[in-house]
GROMACS .gro file of N, CA and C in nm:
model
  342
    1MET      N    1   0.084  -0.118   0.000
    1MET     CA    2   0.000   0.000   0.000
    1MET      C    3   0.089   0.125   0.000
    2LYS      N    4   0.058   0.220  -0.085
    2LYS     CA    5   0.133   0.345  -0.094
    2LYS      C    6   0.071   0.449   0.000
    3ALA      N    7   0.158   0.524   0.065
    3ALA     CA    8   0.112   0.633   0.151
    3ALA      C    9   0.056   0.746   0.064
    4LYS      N   10  -0.040   0.818   0.119
    4LYS     CA   11  -0.099   0.933   0.051
    4LYS      C   12  -0.089   1.056   0.140
    5GLN      N   13  -0.085   1.171   0.074
    5GLN     CA   14  -0.071   1.297   0.147
    5GLN      C   15  -0.183   1.312   0.251
    6TYR      N   16  -0.142   1.354   0.370
    6TYR     CA   17  -0.228   1.380   0.486
    6TYR      C   18  -0.285   1.254   0.550
    7GLU      N   19  -0.228   1.140   0.520
    7GLU     CA   20  -0.258   1.020   0.597
    7GLU      C   21  -0.166   1.017   0.719
    8LEU      N   22  -0.211   0.951   0.824
    8LEU     CA   23  -0.127   0.922   0.939
    8LEU      C   24  -0.081   0.778   0.929
    9TRP      N   25   0.048   0.759   0.948
    9TRP     CA   26   0.109   0.627   0.945
    9TRP      C   27   0.192   0.608   1.071
   10ILE      N   28   0.206   0.484   1.113
   10ILE     CA   29   0.306   0.450   1.215
   10ILE      C   30   0.438   0.434   1.141
   11ALA      N   31   0.543   0.498   1.195
   11ALA     CA   32   0.676   0.490   1.134
   11ALA      C   33   0.780   0.461   1.242
   12ASP      N   34   0.882   0.387   1.205
   12ASP     CA   35   0.994   0.358   1.295
   12ASP      C   36   1.103   0.459   1.265
   13LEU      N   37   1.117   0.560   1.352
   13LEU     CA   38   1.213   0.668   1.330
   13LEU      C   39   1.345   0.644   1.402
   14ASN      N   40   1.368   0.523   1.449
   14ASN     CA   41   1.496   0.489   1.512
   14ASN      C   42   1.594   0.443   1.405
   15PRO      N   43   1.724   0.470   1.420
   15PRO     CA   44   1.785   0.540   1.533
   15PRO      C   45   1.774   0.691   1.517
   16ARG      N   46   1.768   0.758   1.630
   16ARG     CA   47   1.759   0.903   1.636
   16ARG      C   48   1.900   0.961   1.641
   17ILE      N   49   1.920   1.076   1.577
   17ILE     CA   50   2.049   1.145   1.583
   17ILE      C   51   2.023   1.289   1.627
   18GLY      N   52   2.097   1.335   1.729
   18GLY     CA   53   2.086   1.474   1.776
   18GLY      C   54   1.945   1.512   1.816
   19THR      N   55   1.894   1.619   1.756
   19THR     CA   56   1.761   1.669   1.793
   19THR      C   57   1.647   1.606   1.713
   20GLU      N   58   1.678   1.508   1.629
   20GLU     CA   59   1.573   1.440   1.553
   20GLU      C   60   1.476   1.370   1.647
   21THR      N   61   1.353   1.359   1.602
   21THR     CA   62   1.253   1.282   1.674
   21THR      C   63   1.273   1.135   1.641
   22GLY      N   64   1.276   1.051   1.744
   22GLY     CA   65   1.294   0.908   1.725
   22GLY      C   66   1.169   0.831   1.763
   23LYS      N   67   1.186   0.706   1.797
   23LYS     CA   68   1.083   0.612   1.841
   23LYS      C   69   0.995   0.564   1.726
   24VAL      N   70   0.914   0.466   1.757
   24VAL     CA   71   0.806   0.422   1.668
   24VAL      C   72   0.688   0.511   1.703
   25ARG      N   73   0.640   0.588   1.607
   25ARG     CA   74   0.537   0.688   1.636
   25ARG      C   75   0.457   0.720   1.510
   26PRO      N   76   0.342   0.784   1.527
   26PRO     CA   77   0.268   0.831   1.410
   26PRO      C   78   0.343   0.944   1.339
   27VAL      N   79   0.325   0.950   1.209
   27VAL     CA   80   0.374   1.061   1.128
   27VAL      C   81   0.264   1.101   1.031
   28VAL      N   82   0.265   1.229   0.991
   28VAL     CA   83   0.174   1.278   0.888
   28VAL      C   84   0.252   1.284   0.757
   29ILE      N   85   0.199   1.222   0.654
   29ILE     CA   86   0.261   1.229   0.520
   29ILE      C   87   0.229   1.367   0.464
   30ILE      N   88   0.334   1.446   0.433
   30ILE     CA   89   0.307   1.581   0.383
   30ILE      C   90   0.350   1.601   0.237
   31GLN      N   91   0.426   1.510   0.182
   31GLN     CA   92   0.467   1.530   0.043
   31GLN      C   93   0.352   1.500  -0.053
   32THR      N   94   0.361   1.557  -0.170
   32THR     CA   95   0.258   1.541  -0.273
   32THR      C   96   0.242   1.395  -0.317
   33ASP      N   97   0.121   1.361  -0.355
   33ASP     CA   98   0.096   1.225  -0.405
   33ASP      C   99   0.168   1.197  -0.536
   34LEU      N  100   0.210   1.302  -0.608
   34LEU     CA  101   0.290   1.280  -0.730
   34LEU      C  102   0.419   1.206  -0.695
   35LEU      N  103   0.479   1.239  -0.581
   35LEU     CA  104   0.600   1.169  -0.536
   35LEU      C  105   0.566   1.038  -0.465
   36ASN      N  106   0.455   1.037  -0.393
   36ASN     CA  107   0.419   0.918  -0.316
   36ASN      C  108   0.403   0.794  -0.404
   37LYS      N  109   0.370   0.813  -0.530
   37LYS     CA  110   0.347   0.699  -0.620
   37LYS      C  111   0.472   0.617  -0.645
   38SER      N  112   0.590   0.682  -0.649
   38SER     CA  113   0.709   0.607  -0.690
   38SER      C  114   0.839   0.646  -0.622
   39HIS      N  115   0.839   0.750  -0.542
   39HIS     CA  116   0.964   0.797  -0.480
   39HIS      C  117   1.003   0.705  -0.365
   40PRO      N  118   1.134   0.677  -0.346
   40PRO     CA  119   1.178   0.584  -0.242
   40PRO      C  120   1.178   0.642  -0.101
   41SER      N  121   1.153   0.772  -0.089
   41SER     CA  122   1.144   0.832   0.044
   41SER      C  123   1.018   0.918   0.052
   42THR      N  124   0.982   0.955   0.175
   42THR     CA  125   0.859   1.029   0.199
   42THR      C  126   0.886   1.142   0.297
   43VAL      N  127   0.834   1.261   0.269
   43VAL     CA  128   0.847   1.374   0.360
   43VAL      C  129   0.732   1.370   0.460
   44VAL      N  130   0.767   1.374   0.589
   44VAL     CA  131   0.669   1.358   0.696
   44VAL      C  132   0.689   1.463   0.805
   45CYS      N  133   0.586   1.478   0.886
   45CYS     CA  134   0.595   1.549   1.014
   45CYS      C  135   0.564   1.448   1.123
   46PRO      N  136   0.656   1.427   1.218
   46PRO     CA  137   0.628   1.336   1.328
   46PRO      C  138   0.516   1.389   1.418
   47VAL      N  139   0.453   1.297   1.490
   47VAL     CA  140   0.345   1.329   1.583
   47VAL      C  141   0.390   1.287   1.723
   48THR      N  142   0.357   1.368   1.824
   48THR     CA  143   0.397   1.339   1.961
   48THR      C  144   0.277   1.346   2.056
   49THR      N  145   0.285   1.270   2.165
   49THR     CA  146   0.184   1.280   2.270
   49THR      C  147   0.224   1.386   2.373
   50ASN      N  148   0.342   1.445   2.358
   50ASN     CA  149   0.387   1.554   2.445
   50ASN      C  150   0.322   1.684   2.395
   51VAL      N  151   0.196   1.702   2.429
   51VAL     CA  152   0.116   1.813   2.379
   51VAL      C  153   0.161   1.944   2.445
   52GLN      N  154   0.178   2.047   2.362
   52GLN     CA  155   0.215   2.180   2.410
   52GLN      C  156   0.107   2.278   2.364
   53PRO      N  157   0.005   2.298   2.448
   53PRO     CA  158  -0.112   2.378   2.407
   53PRO      C  159  -0.081   2.522   2.369
   54GLU      N  160   0.027   2.578   2.422
   54GLU     CA  161   0.059   2.718   2.394
   54GLU      C  162   0.129   2.737   2.259
   55SER      N  163   0.169   2.631   2.195
   55SER     CA  164   0.239   2.639   2.067
   55SER      C  165   0.139   2.626   1.953
   56HIS      N  166   0.125   2.733   1.874
   56HIS     CA  167   0.024   2.732   1.768
   56HIS      C  168   0.082   2.736   1.627
   57ILE      N  169   0.212   2.757   1.615
   57ILE     CA  170   0.275   2.757   1.482
   57ILE      C  171   0.358   2.631   1.463
   58LEU      N  172   0.437   2.595   1.564
   58LEU     CA  173   0.524   2.478   1.552
   58LEU      C  174   0.449   2.347   1.574
   59ARG      N  175   0.330   2.355   1.629
   59ARG     CA  176   0.250   2.235   1.657
   59ARG      C  177   0.108   2.252   1.607
   60ILE      N  178   0.050   2.142   1.560
   60ILE     CA  179  -0.092   2.136   1.526
   60ILE      C  180  -0.153   2.034   1.621
   61HIS      N  181  -0.252   2.076   1.697
   61HIS     CA  182  -0.311   1.990   1.798
   61HIS      C  183  -0.415   1.896   1.735
   62LEU      N  184  -0.406   1.769   1.772
   62LEU     CA  185  -0.502   1.667   1.726
   62LEU      C  186  -0.567   1.605   1.849
   63LYS      N  187  -0.698   1.604   1.853
   63LYS     CA  188  -0.771   1.544   1.964
   63LYS      C  189  -0.774   1.392   1.950
   64ARG      N  190  -0.779   1.325   2.063
   64ARG     CA  191  -0.794   1.179   2.065
   64ARG      C  192  -0.911   1.140   1.974
   65GLY      N  193  -0.891   1.037   1.895
   65GLY     CA  194  -0.993   0.993   1.801
   65GLY      C  195  -0.974   1.046   1.660
   66THR      N  196  -0.904   1.161   1.648
   66THR     CA  197  -0.874   1.215   1.515
   66THR      C  198  -0.788   1.115   1.439
   67ALA      N  199  -0.832   1.076   1.323
   67ALA     CA  200  -0.757   0.980   1.239
   67ALA      C  201  -0.717   0.856   1.317
   68ASN      N  202  -0.803   0.814   1.410
   68ASN     CA  203  -0.785   0.693   1.491
   68ASN      C  204  -0.673   0.703   1.595
   69LEU      N  205  -0.633   0.825   1.633
   69LEU     CA  206  -0.532   0.840   1.738
   69LEU      C  207  -0.592   0.802   1.873
   70LYS      N  208  -0.514   0.736   1.956
   70LYS     CA  209  -0.561   0.689   2.086
   70LYS      C  210  -0.545   0.793   2.197
   71GLU      N  211  -0.470   0.902   2.170
   71GLU     CA  212  -0.446   1.008   2.268
   71GLU      C  213  -0.447   1.143   2.198
   72ASP      N  214  -0.460   1.251   2.278
   72ASP     CA  215  -0.436   1.384   2.224
   72ASP      C  216  -0.290   1.390   2.180
   73CYS      N  217  -0.265   1.455   2.067
   73CYS     CA  218  -0.129   1.460   2.011
   73CYS      C  219  -0.104   1.595   1.945
   74ASP      N  220   0.022   1.620   1.914
   74ASP     CA  221   0.063   1.736   1.835
   74ASP      C  222   0.139   1.688   1.712
   75VAL      N  223   0.109   1.748   1.597
   75VAL     CA  224   0.192   1.731   1.478
   75VAL      C  225   0.307   1.830   1.493
   76MET      N  226   0.431   1.781   1.486
   76MET     CA  227   0.549   1.866   1.506
   76MET      C  228   0.593   1.924   1.371
   77ILE      N  229   0.539   2.041   1.339
   77ILE     CA  230   0.567   2.106   1.212
   77ILE      C  231   0.716   2.138   1.197
   78ASP      N  232   0.782   2.168   1.308
   78ASP     CA  233   0.925   2.204   1.303
   78ASP      C  234   1.017   2.084   1.288
   79GLN      N  235   0.963   1.964   1.281
   79GLN     CA  236   1.045   1.843   1.268
   79GLN      C  237   1.026   1.776   1.132
   80ILE      N  238   0.990   1.853   1.030
   80ILE     CA  239   0.974   1.799   0.894
   80ILE      C  240   1.102   1.725   0.855
   81ARG      N  241   1.083   1.605   0.799
   81ARG     CA  242   1.200   1.529   0.753
   81ARG      C  243   1.159   1.429   0.647
   82ALA      N  244   1.258   1.389   0.569
   82ALA     CA  245   1.236   1.282   0.471
   82ALA      C  246   1.280   1.151   0.535
   83ILE      N  247   1.200   1.048   0.517
   83ILE     CA  248   1.234   0.915   0.568
   83ILE      C  249   1.225   0.815   0.454
   84ASP      N  250   1.303   0.709   0.464
   84ASP     CA  251   1.294   0.601   0.368
   84ASP      C  252   1.158   0.533   0.382
   85ASN      N  253   1.099   0.494   0.273
   85ASN     CA  254   0.967   0.431   0.277
   85ASN      C  255   0.963   0.303   0.361
   86SER      N  256   1.077   0.239   0.379
   86SER     CA  257   1.081   0.117   0.461
   86SER      C  258   1.052   0.147   0.608
   87ARG      N  259   1.062   0.274   0.650
   87ARG     CA  260   1.030   0.312   0.788
   87ARG      C  261   0.879   0.317   0.813
   88LEU      N  262   0.799   0.325   0.708
   88LEU     CA  263   0.653   0.330   0.723
   88LEU      C  264   0.601   0.189   0.751
   89VAL      N  265   0.533   0.175   0.865
   89VAL     CA  266   0.487   0.043   0.911
   89VAL      C  267   0.345   0.015   0.863
   90HIS      N  268   0.249   0.101   0.900
   90HIS     CA  269   0.111   0.084   0.854
   90HIS      C  270   0.031   0.213   0.871
   91LYS      N  271  -0.072   0.226   0.790
   91LYS     CA  272  -0.161   0.342   0.794
   91LYS      C  273  -0.252   0.332   0.915
   92ILE      N  274  -0.274   0.449   0.981
   92ILE     CA  275  -0.369   0.449   1.092
   92ILE      C  276  -0.490   0.538   1.068
   93GLY      N  277  -0.480   0.633   0.974
   93GLY     CA  278  -0.595   0.719   0.950
   93GLY      C  279  -0.568   0.828   0.849
   94GLN      N  280  -0.666   0.916   0.833
   94GLN     CA  281  -0.663   1.026   0.735
   94GLN      C  282  -0.707   1.153   0.806
   95LEU      N  283  -0.640   1.265   0.779
   95LEU     CA  284  -0.676   1.392   0.841
   95LEU      C  285  -0.788   1.461   0.765
   96ASP      N  286  -0.870   1.538   0.839
   96ASP     CA  287  -0.980   1.612   0.777
   96ASP      C  288  -0.928   1.737   0.706
   97ASP      N  289  -1.014   1.799   0.626
   97ASP     CA  290  -0.974   1.915   0.546
   97ASP      C  291  -0.927   2.032   0.630
   98SER      N  292  -0.991   2.057   0.741
   98SER     CA  293  -0.952   2.169   0.828
   98SER      C  294  -0.810   2.151   0.881
   99THR      N  295  -0.778   2.031   0.924
   99THR     CA  296  -0.643   2.003   0.976
   99THR      C  297  -0.541   2.011   0.864
  100ARG      N  298  -0.575   1.963   0.747
  100ARG     CA  299  -0.486   1.972   0.631
  100ARG      C  300  -0.450   2.117   0.601
  101ARG      N  301  -0.552   2.203   0.600
  101ARG     CA  302  -0.529   2.345   0.572
  101ARG      C  303  -0.437   2.407   0.677
  102LYS      N  304  -0.458   2.374   0.803
  102LYS     CA  305  -0.376   2.430   0.911
  102LYS      C  306  -0.231   2.384   0.898
  103ILE      N  307  -0.209   2.258   0.865
  103ILE     CA  308  -0.072   2.208   0.844
  103ILE      C  309  -0.006   2.285   0.730
  104LYS      N  310  -0.077   2.300   0.618
  104LYS     CA  311  -0.022   2.375   0.504
  104LYS      C  312   0.015   2.518   0.544
  105GLU      N  313  -0.076   2.586   0.615
  105GLU     CA  314  -0.051   2.723   0.659
  105GLU      C  315   0.074   2.732   0.745
  106ASN      N  316   0.087   2.642   0.841
  106ASN     CA  317   0.199   2.648   0.934
  106ASN      C  318   0.331   2.612   0.866
  107ILE      N  319   0.328   2.520   0.771
  107ILE     CA  320   0.450   2.488   0.696
  107ILE      C  321   0.494   2.611   0.617
  108LYS      N  322   0.400   2.680   0.555
  108LYS     CA  323   0.433   2.802   0.481
  108LYS      C  324   0.498   2.906   0.573
  109ILE      N  325   0.447   2.917   0.695
  109ILE     CA  326   0.503   3.014   0.791
  109ILE      C  327   0.645   2.977   0.829
  110ILE      N  328   0.667   2.851   0.869
  110ILE     CA  329   0.802   2.817   0.920
  110ILE      C  330   0.906   2.811   0.809
  111LEU      N  331   0.863   2.787   0.685
  111LEU     CA  332   0.958   2.784   0.573
  111LEU      C  333   0.960   2.916   0.495
  112ASP      N  334   0.881   3.014   0.541
  112ASP     CA  335   0.875   3.146   0.479
  112ASP      C  336   0.845   3.135   0.329
  113LEU      N  337   0.737   3.063   0.297
  113LEU     CA  338   0.702   3.040   0.157
  113LEU      C  339   0.606   3.143   0.100
  114GLU      N  340   0.553   3.233   0.183
  114GLU     CA  341   0.466   3.339   0.131
  114GLU      C  342   0.492   3.467   0.204
   0.00000   0.00000   0.00000
């Protein structure tokens, strides 16, 4: 099964180096489906259960149950990274349109794209 943009997948991000996010954890697929069809790596944002409610640009808050998450979580916009497709374990859900738009907005802000 190929990953699609704005799906949540479990990924094995070990081993961790420096400030990278590690562990087996959910990630949001953020790269375009044009690449998802055949590219050997995938651009993702890791997801954490270490929720920081005061952070509104570097984090996107996801409530328990969103895309089948078992806990409240944050999408870590500041931890965008490319991972090899072999790190993707299985799909857990799909994000709604509102959350997709917020992720896009925040990525544009942190990368100064507009």
